[in-house]
Amino acid sequence: MSVSYWRNRDRYFRIIGSVCNSCNYESFPNFYKCKKCNSEDISDKQMPHKGKLISYTLSSESMPGFEKELPMSIGLIRLDNNVNIVAQIVDSDIDDIKINANVKAVFRKISSDGDSGQIYYGYKFKIIKNVKK
Ligand SMILES: [Zn+2]
């Protein structure tokens, strides 16, 4: 593992957005100037890892490097703090991918750099099936 991996690993396993310290506006990805009040008093903030699927698209065309993951579903997710995020939906039955389904973030290897051995991770989301009561 490279030094930079360990230095940055906290970021790989979190979804870091920003919060405005003046008006509490939250957004992802990070911003440096608040869209609501123009404040530049901004802090990093970890976004919740749960939310709901509000829209999605199934694609049978692949981006380079993702050929094994077809059909690929890309979801628009509203996190529990009302921030929207676009992410791939993984580990889920196509039948379970529905509007308003509950989802949670998972972190997956995206690619590895053969020379340095560095592995890159990123967030994806999976459907949480309704728990039977
Ligand atoms: Zn603000």
JSON list of C-alpha atoms and ligand atoms in Angstrom, two decimals:
[
{"chain": "A", "resi": 1, "resn": "MET", "atom": "CA", "xyz": [0.00, 0.00, 0.00]},
{"chain": "A", "resi": 2, "resn": "SER", "atom": "CA", "xyz": [1.33, 3.39, -0.87]},
{"chain": "A", "resi": 3, "resn": "VAL", "atom": "CA", "xyz": [1.70, 6.21, 1.59]},
{"chain": "A", "resi": 4, "resn": "SER", "atom": "CA", "xyz": [-0.89, 8.30, -0.23]},
{"chain": "A", "resi": 5, "resn": "TYR", "atom": "CA", "xyz": [-3.42, 5.51, 0.10]},
{"chain": "A", "resi": 6, "resn": "TRP", "atom": "CA", "xyz": [-3.12, 5.49, 3.86]},
{"chain": "A", "resi": 7, "resn": "ARG", "atom": "CA", "xyz": [-3.08, 9.25, 4.09]},
{"chain": "A", "resi": 8, "resn": "ASN", "atom": "CA", "xyz": [-6.28, 9.47, 2.07]},
{"chain": "A", "resi": 9, "resn": "ARG", "atom": "CA", "xyz": [-8.02, 6.31, 3.14]},
{"chain": "A", "resi": 10, "resn": "ASP", "atom": "CA", "xyz": [-10.56, 8.07, 5.32]},
{"chain": "A", "resi": 11, "resn": "ARG", "atom": "CA", "xyz": [-11.88, 9.75, 2.24]},
{"chain": "A", "resi": 12, "resn": "TYR", "atom": "CA", "xyz": [-12.21, 6.52, 0.32]},
{"chain": "A", "resi": 13, "resn": "PHE", "atom": "CA", "xyz": [-14.67, 5.07, 2.76]},
{"chain": "A", "resi": 14, "resn": "ARG", "atom": "CA", "xyz": [-16.78, 8.11, 3.35]},
{"chain": "A", "resi": 15, "resn": "ILE", "atom": "CA", "xyz": [-18.84, 10.44, 1.25]},
{"chain": "A", "resi": 16, "resn": "ILE", "atom": "CA", "xyz": [-17.49, 13.87, 2.00]},
{"chain": "A", "resi": 17, "resn": "GLY", "atom": "CA", "xyz": [-19.56, 16.87, 1.07]},
{"chain": "A", "resi": 18, "resn": "SER", "atom": "CA", "xyz": [-19.60, 20.35, 2.51]},
{"chain": "A", "resi": 19, "resn": "VAL", "atom": "CA", "xyz": [-21.65, 22.32, 4.95]},
{"chain": "A", "resi": 20, "resn": "CYS", "atom": "CA", "xyz": [-21.94, 26.08, 5.09]},
{"chain": "A", "resi": 21, "resn": "ASN", "atom": "CA", "xyz": [-21.18, 27.36, 8.59]},
{"chain": "A", "resi": 22, "resn": "SER", "atom": "CA", "xyz": [-23.35, 30.43, 8.05]},
{"chain": "A", "resi": 23, "resn": "CYS", "atom": "CA", "xyz": [-26.63, 28.94, 6.86]},
{"chain": "A", "resi": 24, "resn": "ASN", "atom": "CA", "xyz": [-26.12, 25.15, 7.30]},
{"chain": "A", "resi": 25, "resn": "TYR", "atom": "CA", "xyz": [-26.64, 24.44, 3.59]},
{"chain": "A", "resi": 26, "resn": "GLU", "atom": "CA", "xyz": [-25.24, 21.00, 2.80]},
{"chain": "A", "resi": 27, "resn": "SER", "atom": "CA", "xyz": [-24.18, 19.73, -0.58]},
{"chain": "A", "resi": 28, "resn": "PHE", "atom": "CA", "xyz": [-22.20, 17.10, -2.37]},
{"chain": "A", "resi": 29, "resn": "PRO", "atom": "CA", "xyz": [-19.64, 17.18, -3.85]},
{"chain": "A", "resi": 30, "resn": "ASN", "atom": "CA", "xyz": [-17.71, 19.66, -1.77]},
{"chain": "A", "resi": 31, "resn": "PHE", "atom": "CA", "xyz": [-18.03, 23.34, -2.49]},
{"chain": "A", "resi": 32, "resn": "TYR", "atom": "CA", "xyz": [-15.95, 26.32, -1.52]},
{"chain": "A", "resi": 33, "resn": "LYS", "atom": "CA", "xyz": [-18.57, 29.03, -1.67]},
{"chain": "A", "resi": 34, "resn": "CYS", "atom": "CA", "xyz": [-22.12, 28.57, -0.45]},
{"chain": "A", "resi": 35, "resn": "LYS", "atom": "CA", "xyz": [-24.72, 28.56, -3.23]},
{"chain": "A", "resi": 36, "resn": "LYS", "atom": "CA", "xyz": [-27.36, 29.92, -0.88]},
{"chain": "A", "resi": 37, "resn": "CYS", "atom": "CA", "xyz": [-25.63, 32.70, 1.02]},
{"chain": "A", "resi": 38, "resn": "ASN", "atom": "CA", "xyz": [-22.23, 33.12, -0.74]},
{"chain": "A", "resi": 39, "resn": "SER", "atom": "CA", "xyz": [-20.37, 32.50, 2.49]},
{"chain": "A", "resi": 40, "resn": "GLU", "atom": "CA", "xyz": [-16.89, 31.05, 2.16]},
{"chain": "A", "resi": 41, "resn": "ASP", "atom": "CA", "xyz": [-16.98, 29.70, 5.69]},
{"chain": "A", "resi": 42, "resn": "ILE", "atom": "CA", "xyz": [-17.31, 26.08, 4.63]},
{"chain": "A", "resi": 43, "resn": "SER", "atom": "CA", "xyz": [-16.41, 22.84, 6.35]},
{"chain": "A", "resi": 44, "resn": "ASP", "atom": "CA", "xyz": [-16.15, 19.28, 5.10]},
{"chain": "A", "resi": 45, "resn": "LYS", "atom": "CA", "xyz": [-18.99, 17.15, 6.25]},
{"chain": "A", "resi": 46, "resn": "GLN", "atom": "CA", "xyz": [-19.55, 13.44, 6.04]},
{"chain": "A", "resi": 47, "resn": "MET", "atom": "CA", "xyz": [-22.77, 12.73, 4.20]},
{"chain": "A", "resi": 48, "resn": "PRO", "atom": "CA", "xyz": [-25.17, 10.08, 5.49]},
{"chain": "A", "resi": 49, "resn": "HIS", "atom": "CA", "xyz": [-24.72, 6.66, 3.93]},
{"chain": "A", "resi": 50, "resn": "LYS", "atom": "CA", "xyz": [-28.43, 5.98, 3.62]},
{"chain": "A", "resi": 51, "resn": "GLY", "atom": "CA", "xyz": [-31.14, 7.38, 1.47]},
{"chain": "A", "resi": 52, "resn": "LYS", "atom": "CA", "xyz": [-33.85, 6.66, -1.05]},
{"chain": "A", "resi": 53, "resn": "LEU", "atom": "CA", "xyz": [-33.71, 6.04, -4.74]},
{"chain": "A", "resi": 54, "resn": "ILE", "atom": "CA", "xyz": [-35.59, 8.85, -6.46]},
{"chain": "A", "resi": 55, "resn": "SER", "atom": "CA", "xyz": [-34.73, 8.04, -10.06]},
{"chain": "A", "resi": 56, "resn": "TYR", "atom": "CA", "xyz": [-32.63, 5.54, -11.94]},
{"chain": "A", "resi": 57, "resn": "THR", "atom": "CA", "xyz": [-31.61, 4.44, -15.36]},
{"chain": "A", "resi": 58, "resn": "LEU", "atom": "CA", "xyz": [-30.55, 1.03, -16.60]},
{"chain": "A", "resi": 59, "resn": "SER", "atom": "CA", "xyz": [-27.89, 1.05, -19.23]},
{"chain": "A", "resi": 60, "resn": "SER", "atom": "CA", "xyz": [-26.81, -1.78, -21.43]},
{"chain": "A", "resi": 61, "resn": "GLU", "atom": "CA", "xyz": [-23.98, 0.31, -22.73]},
{"chain": "A", "resi": 62, "resn": "SER", "atom": "CA", "xyz": [-20.88, 0.38, -20.69]},
{"chain": "A", "resi": 63, "resn": "MET", "atom": "CA", "xyz": [-18.24, 2.87, -19.85]},
{"chain": "A", "resi": 64, "resn": "PRO", "atom": "CA", "xyz": [-14.77, 1.54, -20.63]},
{"chain": "A", "resi": 65, "resn": "GLY", "atom": "CA", "xyz": [-13.66, -0.77, -17.84]},
{"chain": "A", "resi": 66, "resn": "PHE", "atom": "CA", "xyz": [-17.16, -1.59, -16.66]},
{"chain": "A", "resi": 67, "resn": "GLU", "atom": "CA", "xyz": [-18.07, -4.20, -19.28]},
{"chain": "A", "resi": 68, "resn": "LYS", "atom": "CA", "xyz": [-18.57, -6.90, -16.66]},
{"chain": "A", "resi": 69, "resn": "GLU", "atom": "CA", "xyz": [-21.19, -4.91, -14.82]},
{"chain": "A", "resi": 70, "resn": "LEU", "atom": "CA", "xyz": [-23.97, -4.85, -17.40]},
{"chain": "A", "resi": 71, "resn": "PRO", "atom": "CA", "xyz": [-26.69, -3.96, -17.28]},
{"chain": "A", "resi": 72, "resn": "MET", "atom": "CA", "xyz": [-25.43, -1.07, -15.29]},
{"chain": "A", "resi": 73, "resn": "SER", "atom": "CA", "xyz": [-27.86, 0.88, -13.18]},
{"chain": "A", "resi": 74, "resn": "ILE", "atom": "CA", "xyz": [-27.20, 4.45, -12.26]},
{"chain": "A", "resi": 75, "resn": "GLY", "atom": "CA", "xyz": [-29.35, 5.89, -9.52]},
{"chain": "A", "resi": 76, "resn": "LEU", "atom": "CA", "xyz": [-30.20, 9.34, -8.34]},
{"chain": "A", "resi": 77, "resn": "ILE", "atom": "CA", "xyz": [-30.27, 9.03, -4.58]},
{"chain": "A", "resi": 78, "resn": "ARG", "atom": "CA", "xyz": [-31.64, 11.44, -2.04]},
{"chain": "A", "resi": 79, "resn": "LEU", "atom": "CA", "xyz": [-29.58, 11.03, 1.09]},
{"chain": "A", "resi": 80, "resn": "ASP", "atom": "CA", "xyz": [-31.15, 11.30, 4.53]},
{"chain": "A", "resi": 81, "resn": "ASN", "atom": "CA", "xyz": [-30.01, 14.95, 4.72]},
{"chain": "A", "resi": 82, "resn": "ASN", "atom": "CA", "xyz": [-31.83, 15.73, 1.42]},
{"chain": "A", "resi": 83, "resn": "VAL", "atom": "CA", "xyz": [-28.62, 15.99, -0.59]},
{"chain": "A", "resi": 84, "resn": "ASN", "atom": "CA", "xyz": [-28.86, 14.31, -4.00]},
{"chain": "A", "resi": 85, "resn": "ILE", "atom": "CA", "xyz": [-26.09, 12.10, -5.27]},
{"chain": "A", "resi": 86, "resn": "VAL", "atom": "CA", "xyz": [-25.67, 10.09, -8.46]},
{"chain": "A", "resi": 87, "resn": "ALA", "atom": "CA", "xyz": [-24.11, 6.66, -8.08]},
{"chain": "A", "resi": 88, "resn": "GLN", "atom": "CA", "xyz": [-24.03, 3.20, -9.54]},
{"chain": "A", "resi": 89, "resn": "ILE", "atom": "CA", "xyz": [-26.38, 0.68, -7.94]},
{"chain": "A", "resi": 90, "resn": "VAL", "atom": "CA", "xyz": [-24.63, -2.62, -7.24]},
{"chain": "A", "resi": 91, "resn": "ASP", "atom": "CA", "xyz": [-25.36, -5.95, -5.53]},
{"chain": "A", "resi": 92, "resn": "SER", "atom": "CA", "xyz": [-29.07, -5.59, -6.12]},
{"chain": "A", "resi": 93, "resn": "ASP", "atom": "CA", "xyz": [-31.64, -7.59, -8.06]},
{"chain": "A", "resi": 94, "resn": "ILE", "atom": "CA", "xyz": [-32.97, -5.65, -10.99]},
{"chain": "A", "resi": 95, "resn": "ASP", "atom": "CA", "xyz": [-36.46, -6.37, -9.63]},
{"chain": "A", "resi": 96, "resn": "ASP", "atom": "CA", "xyz": [-35.61, -4.57, -6.39]},
{"chain": "A", "resi": 97, "resn": "ILE", "atom": "CA", "xyz": [-34.43, -1.40, -8.10]},
{"chain": "A", "resi": 98, "resn": "LYS", "atom": "CA", "xyz": [-37.50, 0.77, -7.72]},
{"chain": "A", "resi": 99, "resn": "ILE", "atom": "CA", "xyz": [-38.31, 4.38, -7.04]},
{"chain": "A", "resi": 100, "resn": "ASN", "atom": "CA", "xyz": [-38.39, 5.00, -3.27]},
{"chain": "A", "resi": 101, "resn": "ALA", "atom": "CA", "xyz": [-36.35, 1.90, -2.49]},
{"chain": "A", "resi": 102, "resn": "ASN", "atom": "CA", "xyz": [-34.09, 2.36, 0.50]},
{"chain": "A", "resi": 103, "resn": "VAL", "atom": "CA", "xyz": [-30.42, 2.31, -0.34]},
{"chain": "A", "resi": 104, "resn": "LYS", "atom": "CA", "xyz": [-27.15, 2.39, 1.51]},
{"chain": "A", "resi": 105, "resn": "ALA", "atom": "CA", "xyz": [-23.63, 3.19, 0.46]},
{"chain": "A", "resi": 106, "resn": "VAL", "atom": "CA", "xyz": [-21.07, 0.49, -0.15]},
{"chain": "A", "resi": 107, "resn": "PHE", "atom": "CA", "xyz": [-17.44, 1.04, -1.06]},
{"chain": "A", "resi": 108, "resn": "ARG", "atom": "CA", "xyz": [-15.94, -0.85, -3.92]},
{"chain": "A", "resi": 109, "resn": "LYS", "atom": "CA", "xyz": [-12.67, -1.14, -5.67]},
{"chain": "A", "resi": 110, "resn": "ILE", "atom": "CA", "xyz": [-12.87, 0.92, -8.84]},
{"chain": "A", "resi": 111, "resn": "SER", "atom": "CA", "xyz": [-9.47, 0.30, -10.32]},
{"chain": "A", "resi": 112, "resn": "SER", "atom": "CA", "xyz": [-5.97, -0.58, -9.33]},
{"chain": "A", "resi": 113, "resn": "ASP", "atom": "CA", "xyz": [-2.75, 0.85, -10.52]},
{"chain": "A", "resi": 114, "resn": "GLY", "atom": "CA", "xyz": [-0.55, -2.09, -11.40]},
{"chain": "A", "resi": 115, "resn": "ASP", "atom": "CA", "xyz": [2.74, -0.28, -10.99]},
{"chain": "A", "resi": 116, "resn": "SER", "atom": "CA", "xyz": [2.25, 1.16, -7.56]},
{"chain": "A", "resi": 117, "resn": "GLY", "atom": "CA", "xyz": [-0.22, -1.41, -6.28]},
{"chain": "A", "resi": 118, "resn": "GLN", "atom": "CA", "xyz": [-2.52, 1.45, -5.39]},
{"chain": "A", "resi": 119, "resn": "ILE", "atom": "CA", "xyz": [-6.18, 0.55, -5.29]},
{"chain": "A", "resi": 120, "resn": "TYR", "atom": "CA", "xyz": [-8.85, 3.14, -5.78]},
{"chain": "A", "resi": 121, "resn": "TYR", "atom": "CA", "xyz": [-12.16, 2.87, -4.04]},
{"chain": "A", "resi": 122, "resn": "GLY", "atom": "CA", "xyz": [-15.37, 4.68, -4.58]},
{"chain": "A", "resi": 123, "resn": "TYR", "atom": "CA", "xyz": [-18.90, 4.75, -3.30]},
{"chain": "A", "resi": 124, "resn": "LYS", "atom": "CA", "xyz": [-21.73, 2.85, -4.86]},
{"chain": "A", "resi": 125, "resn": "PHE", "atom": "CA", "xyz": [-25.15, 2.09, -3.47]},
{"chain": "A", "resi": 126, "resn": "LYS", "atom": "CA", "xyz": [-27.13, -1.06, -2.91]},
{"chain": "A", "resi": 127, "resn": "ILE", "atom": "CA", "xyz": [-30.82, -1.63, -2.34]},
{"chain": "A", "resi": 128, "resn": "ILE", "atom": "CA", "xyz": [-31.84, -2.46, 1.22]},
{"chain": "A", "resi": 129, "resn": "LYS", "atom": "CA", "xyz": [-34.62, -4.98, 1.05]},
{"chain": "A", "resi": 130, "resn": "ASN", "atom": "CA", "xyz": [-37.60, -4.41, 3.29]},
{"chain": "A", "resi": 131, "resn": "VAL", "atom": "CA", "xyz": [-37.11, -6.32, 6.49]},
{"chain": "A", "resi": 132, "resn": "LYS", "atom": "CA", "xyz": [-39.99, -8.65, 7.23]},
{"chain": "A", "resi": 133, "resn": "LYS", "atom": "CA", "xyz": [-41.65, -7.97, 10.53]},
{"chain": "B", "resi": 1, "resn": "ZN", "atom": "ZN", "xyz": [-24.59, 29.38, 3.29]}
]
